[in-house]
Short mmCIF file of N, CA, C and O in Angstrom, two decimals:
data_model
loop_
_atom_site.label_atom_id
_atom_site.label_comp_id
_atom_site.label_asym_id
_atom_site.label_seq_id
_atom_site.Cartn_x
_atom_site.Cartn_y
_atom_site.Cartn_z
N MET A 1 -49.20 118.97 236.26
CA MET A 1 -47.83 119.26 236.69
C MET A 1 -47.65 118.89 238.16
O MET A 1 -46.96 117.94 238.44
N ILE A 2 -48.25 119.65 239.08
CA ILE A 2 -48.20 119.28 240.50
C ILE A 2 -49.62 119.33 241.06
O ILE A 2 -50.50 119.99 240.50
N THR A 3 -49.81 118.63 242.15
CA THR A 3 -51.10 118.61 242.83
C THR A 3 -50.94 119.23 244.21
O THR A 3 -49.98 118.91 244.92
N LEU A 4 -51.86 120.09 244.57
CA LEU A 4 -51.90 120.68 245.90
C LEU A 4 -53.08 120.07 246.65
O LEU A 4 -54.20 120.08 246.15
N THR A 5 -52.83 119.55 247.84
CA THR A 5 -53.93 119.03 248.65
C THR A 5 -54.72 120.20 249.23
O THR A 5 -54.26 121.35 249.22
N ASP A 6 -55.90 119.89 249.75
CA ASP A 6 -56.71 120.92 250.39
C ASP A 6 -55.96 121.58 251.55
O ASP A 6 -56.04 122.79 251.76
N ASN A 7 -55.21 120.77 252.32
CA ASN A 7 -54.44 121.33 253.44
C ASN A 7 -53.35 122.27 252.95
O ASN A 7 -53.10 123.30 253.58
N ALA A 8 -52.69 121.93 251.84
CA ALA A 8 -51.64 122.81 251.29
C ALA A 8 -52.25 124.13 250.82
O ALA A 8 -51.70 125.20 251.07
N VAL A 9 -53.38 124.05 250.13
CA VAL A 9 -54.05 125.26 249.65
C VAL A 9 -54.42 126.16 250.83
O VAL A 9 -54.17 127.37 250.80
N ALA A 10 -54.98 125.58 251.88
CA ALA A 10 -55.37 126.36 253.05
C ALA A 10 -54.16 127.02 253.71
O ALA A 10 -54.21 128.19 254.11
N ALA A 11 -53.05 126.29 253.82
CA ALA A 11 -51.84 126.84 254.45
C ALA A 11 -51.25 127.98 253.61
O ALA A 11 -50.81 129.00 254.15
N ILE A 12 -51.24 127.81 252.30
CA ILE A 12 -50.70 128.85 251.42
C ILE A 12 -51.59 130.09 251.47
O ILE A 12 -51.10 131.23 251.57
N LYS A 13 -52.90 129.89 251.43
CA LYS A 13 -53.82 131.02 251.52
C LYS A 13 -53.65 131.77 252.85
O LYS A 13 -53.70 132.99 252.89
N ALA A 14 -53.44 131.04 253.93
CA ALA A 14 -53.22 131.66 255.23
C ALA A 14 -51.94 132.49 255.22
O ALA A 14 -51.90 133.60 255.76
N ALA A 15 -50.88 131.96 254.60
CA ALA A 15 -49.62 132.71 254.51
C ALA A 15 -49.79 133.97 253.68
O ALA A 15 -49.27 135.04 254.04
N LEU A 16 -50.53 133.88 252.59
CA LEU A 16 -50.78 135.06 251.76
C LEU A 16 -51.59 136.10 252.53
O LEU A 16 -51.32 137.31 252.43
N TYR A 17 -52.54 135.67 253.31
CA TYR A 17 -53.38 136.58 254.09
C TYR A 17 -52.56 137.31 255.16
O TYR A 17 -52.76 138.50 255.40
N ARG A 18 -51.62 136.61 255.78
CA ARG A 18 -50.80 137.19 256.86
C ARG A 18 -49.59 137.96 256.36
O ARG A 18 -48.90 138.59 257.15
N ALA A 19 -49.32 137.91 255.08
CA ALA A 19 -48.10 138.53 254.53
C ALA A 19 -48.11 140.05 254.75
O ALA A 19 -49.15 140.70 254.60
N SER A 20 -46.96 140.59 255.09
CA SER A 20 -46.85 142.03 255.31
C SER A 20 -46.85 142.80 253.99
O SER A 20 -47.25 143.95 253.94
N GLU A 21 -46.39 142.17 252.92
CA GLU A 21 -46.39 142.76 251.58
C GLU A 21 -47.40 142.00 250.72
O GLU A 21 -47.48 140.78 250.81
N PRO A 22 -48.14 142.69 249.87
CA PRO A 22 -49.07 141.97 249.01
C PRO A 22 -48.34 141.00 248.08
O PRO A 22 -47.27 141.31 247.58
N ALA A 23 -48.91 139.83 247.87
CA ALA A 23 -48.33 138.82 246.98
C ALA A 23 -49.45 138.25 246.12
O ALA A 23 -50.58 138.09 246.58
N GLU A 24 -49.10 137.95 244.89
CA GLU A 24 -50.08 137.40 243.96
C GLU A 24 -50.24 135.89 244.13
O GLU A 24 -51.25 135.32 243.80
N GLY A 25 -49.20 135.25 244.64
CA GLY A 25 -49.24 133.81 244.78
C GLY A 25 -48.03 133.29 245.53
O GLY A 25 -47.42 134.00 246.33
N PHE A 26 -47.69 132.04 245.24
CA PHE A 26 -46.64 131.32 245.94
C PHE A 26 -45.72 130.69 244.91
O PHE A 26 -46.19 130.23 243.86
N ARG A 27 -44.43 130.66 245.16
CA ARG A 27 -43.48 130.05 244.25
C ARG A 27 -42.89 128.80 244.90
O ARG A 27 -42.50 128.81 246.07
N ILE A 28 -42.85 127.70 244.13
CA ILE A 28 -42.18 126.47 244.55
C ILE A 28 -41.00 126.25 243.63
O ILE A 28 -41.14 126.32 242.41
N MET A 29 -39.82 126.00 244.22
CA MET A 29 -38.60 125.79 243.43
C MET A 29 -37.92 124.51 243.86
O MET A 29 -37.98 124.12 245.02
N VAL A 30 -37.28 123.86 242.90
CA VAL A 30 -36.43 122.71 243.16
C VAL A 30 -35.05 123.11 242.68
O VAL A 30 -34.87 123.52 241.54
N HIS A 31 -34.05 123.06 243.59
CA HIS A 31 -32.70 123.47 243.20
C HIS A 31 -31.66 122.61 243.89
O HIS A 31 -31.96 121.89 244.84
N ALA A 32 -30.45 122.66 243.37
CA ALA A 32 -29.35 121.86 243.91
C ALA A 32 -29.10 122.24 245.36
O ALA A 32 -29.14 123.42 245.72
N GLY A 33 -28.86 121.23 246.18
CA GLY A 33 -28.57 121.46 247.59
C GLY A 33 -29.26 120.42 248.45
O GLY A 33 -29.78 119.43 247.96
N GLY A 34 -29.29 120.68 249.72
CA GLY A 34 -29.92 119.74 250.65
C GLY A 34 -29.06 118.52 250.88
O GLY A 34 -28.02 118.34 250.27
N CYS A 35 -29.52 117.63 251.74
CA CYS A 35 -28.73 116.47 252.11
C CYS A 35 -28.86 115.32 251.12
O CYS A 35 -28.13 114.34 251.22
N ALA A 36 -29.77 115.42 250.12
CA ALA A 36 -29.94 114.32 249.17
C ALA A 36 -29.71 114.75 247.72
O ALA A 36 -29.95 113.98 246.81
N GLY A 37 -29.25 115.98 247.49
CA GLY A 37 -28.93 116.42 246.13
C GLY A 37 -29.76 117.57 245.61
O GLY A 37 -29.26 118.46 244.95
N PHE A 38 -31.06 117.54 245.86
CA PHE A 38 -31.96 118.63 245.50
C PHE A 38 -32.79 119.00 246.72
O PHE A 38 -33.05 118.16 247.57
N GLN A 39 -33.20 120.26 246.77
CA GLN A 39 -34.08 120.66 247.86
C GLN A 39 -35.21 121.52 247.32
O GLN A 39 -35.11 122.11 246.26
N TYR A 40 -36.28 121.55 248.08
CA TYR A 40 -37.45 122.34 247.73
C TYR A 40 -37.42 123.64 248.52
O TYR A 40 -37.03 123.64 249.69
N SER A 41 -37.83 124.70 247.89
CA SER A 41 -38.03 125.94 248.62
C SER A 41 -39.32 126.58 248.13
O SER A 41 -39.77 126.34 247.01
N MET A 42 -39.91 127.36 249.01
CA MET A 42 -41.19 127.99 248.73
C MET A 42 -41.16 129.41 249.27
O MET A 42 -40.45 129.70 250.22
N GLY A 43 -41.95 130.26 248.66
CA GLY A 43 -42.04 131.62 249.16
C GLY A 43 -43.13 132.40 248.45
O GLY A 43 -43.62 132.00 247.39
N LEU A 44 -43.50 133.51 249.04
CA LEU A 44 -44.50 134.38 248.45
C LEU A 44 -43.94 135.00 247.18
O LEU A 44 -42.74 135.25 247.08
N GLU A 45 -44.81 135.23 246.21
CA GLU A 45 -44.38 135.77 244.92
C GLU A 45 -45.36 136.83 244.46
O GLU A 45 -46.57 136.65 244.57
N SER A 46 -44.81 137.92 243.93
CA SER A 46 -45.65 139.01 243.45
C SER A 46 -45.89 138.98 241.95
O SER A 46 -46.90 139.51 241.48
N VAL A 47 -44.96 138.40 241.19
CA VAL A 47 -45.11 138.39 239.73
C VAL A 47 -44.62 137.06 239.17
O VAL A 47 -43.80 136.37 239.77
N SER A 48 -45.13 136.72 237.99
CA SER A 48 -44.60 135.56 237.30
C SER A 48 -43.42 136.00 236.45
O SER A 48 -43.29 137.17 236.10
N HIS A 49 -42.55 135.06 236.13
CA HIS A 49 -41.36 135.33 235.31
C HIS A 49 -41.48 134.56 234.01
O HIS A 49 -42.21 133.55 233.93
N GLU A 50 -40.76 134.98 233.01
CA GLU A 50 -40.78 134.30 231.72
C GLU A 50 -40.42 132.83 231.91
O GLU A 50 -39.45 132.49 232.60
N GLY A 51 -41.20 131.95 231.32
CA GLY A 51 -40.95 130.51 231.42
C GLY A 51 -41.65 129.85 232.58
O GLY A 51 -41.61 128.62 232.69
N ASP A 52 -42.27 130.62 233.46
CA ASP A 52 -42.98 130.04 234.60
C ASP A 52 -44.19 129.24 234.15
O ASP A 52 -44.87 129.60 233.19
N THR A 53 -44.45 128.18 234.86
CA THR A 53 -45.73 127.51 234.79
C THR A 53 -46.55 128.07 235.94
O THR A 53 -46.03 128.25 237.05
N ILE A 54 -47.81 128.36 235.70
CA ILE A 54 -48.69 128.87 236.75
C ILE A 54 -49.79 127.85 236.97
O ILE A 54 -50.53 127.50 236.06
N ILE A 55 -49.85 127.33 238.19
CA ILE A 55 -50.87 126.37 238.58
C ILE A 55 -51.90 127.14 239.39
O ILE A 55 -51.55 127.83 240.34
N GLU A 56 -53.16 127.04 239.00
CA GLU A 56 -54.22 127.74 239.73
C GLU A 56 -55.17 126.72 240.33
O GLU A 56 -55.58 125.77 239.67
N ARG A 57 -55.48 126.94 241.61
CA ARG A 57 -56.44 126.06 242.30
C ARG A 57 -57.16 126.88 243.36
O ARG A 57 -56.53 127.52 244.20
N ASP A 58 -58.46 126.89 243.30
CA ASP A 58 -59.30 127.59 244.28
C ASP A 58 -58.89 129.05 244.47
O ASP A 58 -58.82 129.55 245.58
N GLY A 59 -58.59 129.71 243.36
CA GLY A 59 -58.21 131.12 243.42
C GLY A 59 -56.77 131.38 243.83
O GLY A 59 -56.35 132.52 243.98
N LEU A 60 -56.00 130.33 244.00
CA LEU A 60 -54.60 130.43 244.42
C LEU A 60 -53.69 130.21 243.21
O LEU A 60 -53.94 129.31 242.40
N LYS A 61 -52.64 131.02 243.08
CA LYS A 61 -51.66 130.84 242.01
C LYS A 61 -50.36 130.33 242.60
O LYS A 61 -49.85 130.88 243.58
N VAL A 62 -49.83 129.28 241.98
CA VAL A 62 -48.52 128.75 242.35
C VAL A 62 -47.64 128.84 241.12
O VAL A 62 -48.01 128.36 240.04
N PHE A 63 -46.48 129.47 241.27
CA PHE A 63 -45.54 129.68 240.18
C PHE A 63 -44.40 128.68 240.29
O PHE A 63 -43.91 128.40 241.39
N MET A 64 -43.96 128.16 239.13
CA MET A 64 -42.81 127.27 239.11
C MET A 64 -41.95 127.61 237.90
O MET A 64 -42.44 127.69 236.78
N ASP A 65 -40.65 127.83 238.15
CA ASP A 65 -39.74 128.20 237.07
C ASP A 65 -39.45 127.01 236.17
O ASP A 65 -39.66 125.86 236.53
N ARG A 66 -38.97 127.32 234.98
CA ARG A 66 -38.70 126.31 233.95
C ARG A 66 -37.72 125.23 234.44
O ARG A 66 -37.88 124.06 234.14
N GLY A 67 -36.70 125.62 235.18
CA GLY A 67 -35.70 124.66 235.66
C GLY A 67 -36.24 123.68 236.68
O GLY A 67 -35.77 122.55 236.79
N SER A 68 -37.25 124.09 237.44
CA SER A 68 -37.84 123.22 238.46
C SER A 68 -38.87 122.26 237.90
O SER A 68 -39.12 121.20 238.47
N GLN A 69 -39.47 122.62 236.79
CA GLN A 69 -40.59 121.85 236.24
C GLN A 69 -40.30 120.37 236.02
O GLN A 69 -41.09 119.52 236.45
N PRO A 70 -39.17 119.99 235.39
CA PRO A 70 -38.95 118.56 235.17
C PRO A 70 -38.77 117.77 236.48
O PRO A 70 -39.12 116.60 236.55
N HIS A 71 -38.22 118.42 237.50
CA HIS A 71 -37.99 117.75 238.79
C HIS A 71 -39.27 117.58 239.59
O HIS A 71 -39.33 116.74 240.48
N ALA A 72 -40.28 118.39 239.28
CA ALA A 72 -41.50 118.40 240.09
C ALA A 72 -42.70 117.79 239.39
O ALA A 72 -43.78 117.73 239.98
N ALA A 73 -42.54 117.33 238.17
CA ALA A 73 -43.68 116.77 237.42
C ALA A 73 -44.32 115.62 238.19
O ALA A 73 -43.64 114.68 238.60
N GLY A 74 -45.61 115.72 238.43
CA GLY A 74 -46.34 114.67 239.14
C GLY A 74 -46.28 114.77 240.66
O GLY A 74 -46.86 113.94 241.37
N MET A 75 -45.61 115.78 241.19
CA MET A 75 -45.43 115.92 242.63
C MET A 75 -46.73 116.36 243.31
O MET A 75 -47.52 117.11 242.75
N THR A 76 -46.95 115.86 244.52
CA THR A 76 -48.07 116.30 245.36
C THR A 76 -47.49 117.06 246.54
O THR A 76 -46.55 116.60 247.19
N VAL A 77 -48.06 118.24 246.79
CA VAL A 77 -47.63 119.06 247.93
C VAL A 77 -48.77 119.03 248.96
O VAL A 77 -49.92 119.31 248.64
N ASP A 78 -48.41 118.68 250.18
CA ASP A 78 -49.38 118.60 251.28
C ASP A 78 -48.88 119.46 252.43
O ASP A 78 -47.70 119.85 252.46
N PHE A 79 -49.76 119.76 253.36
CA PHE A 79 -49.36 120.43 254.59
C PHE A 79 -49.87 119.57 255.72
O PHE A 79 -51.06 119.26 255.80
N VAL A 80 -48.96 119.14 256.59
CA VAL A 80 -49.34 118.26 257.69
C VAL A 80 -49.09 118.95 259.03
O VAL A 80 -48.18 119.77 259.16
N THR A 81 -49.90 118.60 259.98
CA THR A 81 -49.76 119.12 261.34
C THR A 81 -49.61 117.93 262.26
O THR A 81 -50.45 117.02 262.25
N GLY A 82 -48.52 117.93 263.01
CA GLY A 82 -48.26 116.83 263.93
C GLY A 82 -47.98 117.34 265.33
O GLY A 82 -47.94 118.55 265.56
N LEU A 83 -47.76 116.43 266.24
CA LEU A 83 -47.46 116.81 267.63
C LEU A 83 -46.14 117.54 267.75
O LEU A 83 -46.01 118.49 268.53
N GLU A 84 -45.13 117.11 266.99
CA GLU A 84 -43.81 117.69 267.13
C GLU A 84 -43.42 118.64 266.02
O GLU A 84 -42.52 119.46 266.18
N THR A 85 -44.09 118.53 264.87
CA THR A 85 -43.72 119.40 263.75
C THR A 85 -44.91 119.57 262.81
O THR A 85 -45.78 118.72 262.74
N SER A 86 -44.90 120.69 262.12
CA SER A 86 -45.90 120.96 261.10
C SER A 86 -45.19 121.56 259.91
O SER A 86 -44.18 122.25 260.06
N GLY A 87 -45.69 121.31 258.72
CA GLY A 87 -45.08 121.91 257.55
C GLY A 87 -45.49 121.24 256.26
O GLY A 87 -46.30 120.31 256.25
N PHE A 88 -44.92 121.76 255.19
CA PHE A 88 -45.21 121.23 253.87
C PHE A 88 -44.45 119.93 253.65
O PHE A 88 -43.31 119.78 254.09
N VAL A 89 -45.10 118.99 252.97
CA VAL A 89 -44.52 117.70 252.64
C VAL A 89 -44.62 117.54 251.13
O VAL A 89 -45.66 117.82 250.54
N PHE A 90 -43.53 117.11 250.52
CA PHE A 90 -43.46 116.95 249.07
C PHE A 90 -43.38 115.46 248.73
O PHE A 90 -42.42 114.80 249.12
N ASP A 91 -44.38 114.96 248.04
CA ASP A 91 -44.38 113.57 247.59
C ASP A 91 -44.06 113.60 246.10
O ASP A 91 -44.92 113.91 245.28
N ASN A 92 -42.81 113.31 245.77
CA ASN A 92 -42.32 113.48 244.41
C ASN A 92 -41.99 112.12 243.80
O ASN A 92 -41.06 111.44 244.23
N PRO A 93 -42.75 111.70 242.77
CA PRO A 93 -42.48 110.40 242.15
C PRO A 93 -41.16 110.35 241.38
O PRO A 93 -40.67 109.28 241.06
N ASN A 94 -40.54 111.51 241.12
CA ASN A 94 -39.26 111.56 240.42
C ASN A 94 -38.07 111.35 241.36
O ASN A 94 -36.96 111.13 240.89
N ALA A 95 -38.30 111.45 242.65
CA ALA A 95 -37.21 111.34 243.62
C ALA A 95 -36.76 109.89 243.73
O ALA A 95 -37.56 108.99 243.96
N GLN A 96 -35.47 109.67 243.54
CA GLN A 96 -34.90 108.33 243.71
C GLN A 96 -34.64 108.04 245.18
O GLN A 96 -34.68 106.90 245.61
N GLU A 97 -34.33 109.08 245.94
CA GLU A 97 -34.09 108.96 247.38
C GLU A 97 -34.67 110.19 248.05
O GLU A 97 -34.77 111.24 247.46
N LYS A 98 -35.03 110.02 249.33
CA LYS A 98 -35.49 111.13 250.14
C LYS A 98 -34.68 111.15 251.42
O LYS A 98 -34.25 110.12 251.90
N CYS A 99 -34.50 112.34 251.96
CA CYS A 99 -33.83 112.42 253.25
C CYS A 99 -34.88 112.41 254.36
O CYS A 99 -36.07 112.52 254.11
N SER A 100 -34.45 112.31 255.57
CA SER A 100 -35.38 112.22 256.69
C SER A 100 -36.10 113.54 256.98
O SER A 100 -37.16 113.53 257.58
N CYS A 101 -35.55 114.66 256.51
CA CYS A 101 -36.21 115.95 256.78
C CYS A 101 -37.42 116.17 255.89
O CYS A 101 -38.26 117.01 256.17
N GLY A 102 -37.53 115.43 254.77
CA GLY A 102 -38.65 115.56 253.88
C GLY A 102 -38.60 116.78 252.97
O GLY A 102 -39.52 117.04 252.21
N LYS A 103 -37.52 117.53 253.02
CA LYS A 103 -37.41 118.74 252.21
C LYS A 103 -36.35 118.60 251.12
O LYS A 103 -36.06 119.53 250.41
N SER A 104 -35.78 117.41 250.98
CA SER A 104 -34.70 117.18 250.04
C SER A 104 -34.88 115.84 249.35
O SER A 104 -35.45 114.92 249.92
N CYS A 105 -34.43 115.74 248.12
CA CYS A 105 -34.56 114.50 247.37
C CYS A 105 -33.37 114.34 246.43
O CYS A 105 -32.60 115.25 246.22
N LYS A 106 -33.28 113.17 245.84
CA LYS A 106 -32.23 112.91 244.85
C LYS A 106 -32.87 112.38 243.60
O LYS A 106 -33.81 111.63 243.61
#
């Protein structure tokens, strides 16, 4: 379904460790919005919901809802650190267009 790089796994695990509330994993969603038609959002998650796909890697759980699954099939999630910005990067083979912010696709 999706691939998480080693850097993404480390960043998600760090976020889970620092979280003020206990969380079982991380949720990735693709929904309407953003400057190119769809946008990605991520957040800590405590439970899975009906229809979720659960991706497990190195003891980490990533949840994805049924509506996001077709948009994210084959996607690679990475975490990059640069001089001016750091954050998650989504390489999605389903995206026809990407915006310059890297958080939105069409």
